[in-house]
Short mmCIF file of C-alpha atoms in Angstrom, two decimals:
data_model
loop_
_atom_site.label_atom_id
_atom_site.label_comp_id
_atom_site.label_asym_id
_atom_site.label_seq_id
_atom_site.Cartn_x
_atom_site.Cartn_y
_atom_site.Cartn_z
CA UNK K 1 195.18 187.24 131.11
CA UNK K 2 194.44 190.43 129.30
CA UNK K 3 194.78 194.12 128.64
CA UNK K 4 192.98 196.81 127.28
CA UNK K 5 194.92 200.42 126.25
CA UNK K 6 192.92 202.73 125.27
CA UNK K 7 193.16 206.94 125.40
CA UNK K 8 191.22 210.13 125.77
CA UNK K 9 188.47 207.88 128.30
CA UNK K 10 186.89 210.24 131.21
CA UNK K 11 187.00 208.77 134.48
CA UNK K 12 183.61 207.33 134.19
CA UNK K 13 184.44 205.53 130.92
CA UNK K 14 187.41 203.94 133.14
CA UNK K 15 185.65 202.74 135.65
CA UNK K 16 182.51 201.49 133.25
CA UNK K 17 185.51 199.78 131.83
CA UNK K 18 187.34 198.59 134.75
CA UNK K 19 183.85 197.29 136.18
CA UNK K 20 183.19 195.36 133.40
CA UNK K 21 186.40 193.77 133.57
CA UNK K 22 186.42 193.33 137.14
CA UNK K 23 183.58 191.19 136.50
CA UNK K 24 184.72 189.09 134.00
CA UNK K 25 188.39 188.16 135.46
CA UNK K 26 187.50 188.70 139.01
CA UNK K 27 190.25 191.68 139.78
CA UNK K 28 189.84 192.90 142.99
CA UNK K 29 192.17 195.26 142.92
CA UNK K 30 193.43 198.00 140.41
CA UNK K 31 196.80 199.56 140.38
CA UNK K 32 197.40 202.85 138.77
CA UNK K 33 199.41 205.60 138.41
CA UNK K 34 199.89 207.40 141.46
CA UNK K 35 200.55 211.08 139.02
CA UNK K 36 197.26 211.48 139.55
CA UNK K 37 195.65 211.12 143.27
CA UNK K 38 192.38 212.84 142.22
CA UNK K 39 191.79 210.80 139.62
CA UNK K 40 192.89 207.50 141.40
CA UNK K 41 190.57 208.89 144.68
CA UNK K 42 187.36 209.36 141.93
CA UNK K 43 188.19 205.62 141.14
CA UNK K 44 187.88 204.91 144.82
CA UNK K 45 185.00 206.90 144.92
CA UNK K 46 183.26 204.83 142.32
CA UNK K 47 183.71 201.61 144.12
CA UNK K 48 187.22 200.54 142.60
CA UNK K 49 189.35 198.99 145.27
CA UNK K 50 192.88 200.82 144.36
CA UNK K 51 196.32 199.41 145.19
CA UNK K 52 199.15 201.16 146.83
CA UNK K 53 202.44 200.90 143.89
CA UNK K 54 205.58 202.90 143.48
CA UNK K 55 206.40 205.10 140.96
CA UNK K 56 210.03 204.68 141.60
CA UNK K 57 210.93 203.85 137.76
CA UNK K 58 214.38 202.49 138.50
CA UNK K 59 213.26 200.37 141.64
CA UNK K 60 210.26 199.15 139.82
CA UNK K 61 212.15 197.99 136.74
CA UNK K 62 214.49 196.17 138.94
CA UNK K 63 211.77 194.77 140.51
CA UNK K 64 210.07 193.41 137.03
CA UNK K 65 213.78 192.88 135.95
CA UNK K 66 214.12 190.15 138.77
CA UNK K 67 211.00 188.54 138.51
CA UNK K 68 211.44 188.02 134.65
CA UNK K 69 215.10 186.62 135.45
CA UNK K 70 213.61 184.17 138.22
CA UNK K 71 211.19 182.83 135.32
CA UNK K 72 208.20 184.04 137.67
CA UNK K 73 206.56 186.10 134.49
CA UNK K 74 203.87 185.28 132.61
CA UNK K 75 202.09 186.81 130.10
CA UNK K 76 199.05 185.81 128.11
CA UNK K 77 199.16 185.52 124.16
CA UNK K 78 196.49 187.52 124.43
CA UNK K 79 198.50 190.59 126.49
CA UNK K 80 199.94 191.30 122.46
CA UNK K 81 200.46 194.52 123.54
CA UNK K 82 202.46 194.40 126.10
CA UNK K 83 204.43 191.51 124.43
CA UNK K 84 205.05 194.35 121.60
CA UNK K 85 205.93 196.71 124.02
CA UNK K 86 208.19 194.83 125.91
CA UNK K 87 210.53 193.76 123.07
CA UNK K 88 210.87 197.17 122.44
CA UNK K 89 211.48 198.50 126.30
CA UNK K 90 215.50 199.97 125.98
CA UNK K 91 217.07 202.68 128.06
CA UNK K 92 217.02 205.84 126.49
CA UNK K 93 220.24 207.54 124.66
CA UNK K 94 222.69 209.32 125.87
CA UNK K 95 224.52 212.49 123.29
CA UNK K 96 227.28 210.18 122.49
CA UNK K 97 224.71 207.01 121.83
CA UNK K 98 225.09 205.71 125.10
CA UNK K 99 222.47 203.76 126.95
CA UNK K 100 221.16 206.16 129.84
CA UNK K 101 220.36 203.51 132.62
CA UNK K 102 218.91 206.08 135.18
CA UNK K 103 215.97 206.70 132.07
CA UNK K 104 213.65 204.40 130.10
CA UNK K 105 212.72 205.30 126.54
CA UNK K 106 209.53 207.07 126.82
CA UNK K 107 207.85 205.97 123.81
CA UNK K 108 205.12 203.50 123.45
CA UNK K 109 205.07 202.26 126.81
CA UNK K 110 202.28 202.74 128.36
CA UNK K 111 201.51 198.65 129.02
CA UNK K 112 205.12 198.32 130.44
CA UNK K 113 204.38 201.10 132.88
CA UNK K 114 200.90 199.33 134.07
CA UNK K 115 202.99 196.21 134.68
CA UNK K 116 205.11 197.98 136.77
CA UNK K 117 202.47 199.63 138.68
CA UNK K 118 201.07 196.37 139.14
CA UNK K 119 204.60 194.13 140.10
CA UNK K 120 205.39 197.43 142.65
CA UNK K 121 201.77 197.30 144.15
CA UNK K 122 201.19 193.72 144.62
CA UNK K 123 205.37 193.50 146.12
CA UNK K 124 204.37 195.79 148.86
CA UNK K 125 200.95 193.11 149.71
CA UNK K 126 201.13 190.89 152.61
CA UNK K 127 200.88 187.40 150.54
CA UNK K 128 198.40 186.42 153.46
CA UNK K 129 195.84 189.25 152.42
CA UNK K 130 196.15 188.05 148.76
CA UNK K 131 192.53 186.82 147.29
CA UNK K 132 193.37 183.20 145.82
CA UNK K 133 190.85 184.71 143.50
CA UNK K 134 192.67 187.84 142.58
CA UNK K 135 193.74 187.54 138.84
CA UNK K 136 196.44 190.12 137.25
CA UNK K 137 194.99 191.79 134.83
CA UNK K 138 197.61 194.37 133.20
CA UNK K 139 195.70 197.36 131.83
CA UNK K 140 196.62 201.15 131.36
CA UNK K 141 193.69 203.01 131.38
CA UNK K 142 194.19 206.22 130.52
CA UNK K 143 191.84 209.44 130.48
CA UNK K 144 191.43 213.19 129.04
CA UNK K 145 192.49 214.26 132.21
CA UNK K 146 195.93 212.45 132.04
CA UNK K 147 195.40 210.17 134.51
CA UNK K 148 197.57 206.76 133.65
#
């Protein structure tokens, strides 16, 4: 539907933000990083309802791997970021030039990560507790403190 990347926000720009965006798609939940419990439990704290995920990279990108393979995907021409980001997505290099499957590229990623969050948190929801309303809204919301 929509994204929003943006860096060096403190946790209460993120969840002025998240708010905010909340309202306007009607996201009930948030799924973030879980590097960061402190700063996911302030975003609790604040009123955010905050999903469970996995931050199992090579489970999780089998996971997104198999729902873009069953044609189950997709993304907004308005998510241009991620759309950037995911024709970029490769496994990282190995000394002889080898693709490295056990590691992804770290660069520029930071969308491709939320979507994972968000595909590994919403995997683990009973479908019967799912909101019709609930809308995925990808966004990596990131803060001094290094929260993702």
């Amino acid at each position: 539907i929509d994204e929003f990347k943006k860096s060096g926000k403190t946790i209460a720009e993120v969840v002025a933000i998240a708010k905010e965006l909340g309202k306007k798609y009607n996201v009930v939940t948030w799924y973030a990083d879980e590097a960061r419990p402190d700063g996911i439990e302030e975003l609790r704290r604040a009123g955010l309802r905050m999903g469970d995920t996995s931050k199992d990279v090579i489970t999780g990108l089998s996971h997104v791997g198999s729902i873009i393979r069953e044609e189950r995907l997709f993304v907004s021409k308005n998510c241009r970021g991620l759309l950037d980001e995911m024709s970029e997505y490769h496994w990282d290099q190995g000394t002889l030039g080898e693709p490295m499957k056990e590691r992804p590229f770290k660069v520029n990623d930071d969308l491709c990560d939320a979507l994972r969050y968000l595909l590994m948190g919403y995997r683990t929801r009973d479908p019967h507790e799912v909101a019709r309303s609930e809308l995925f809204l990808t966004t990596q919301l990131k803060t001094r403190n290094s929260f993702e």
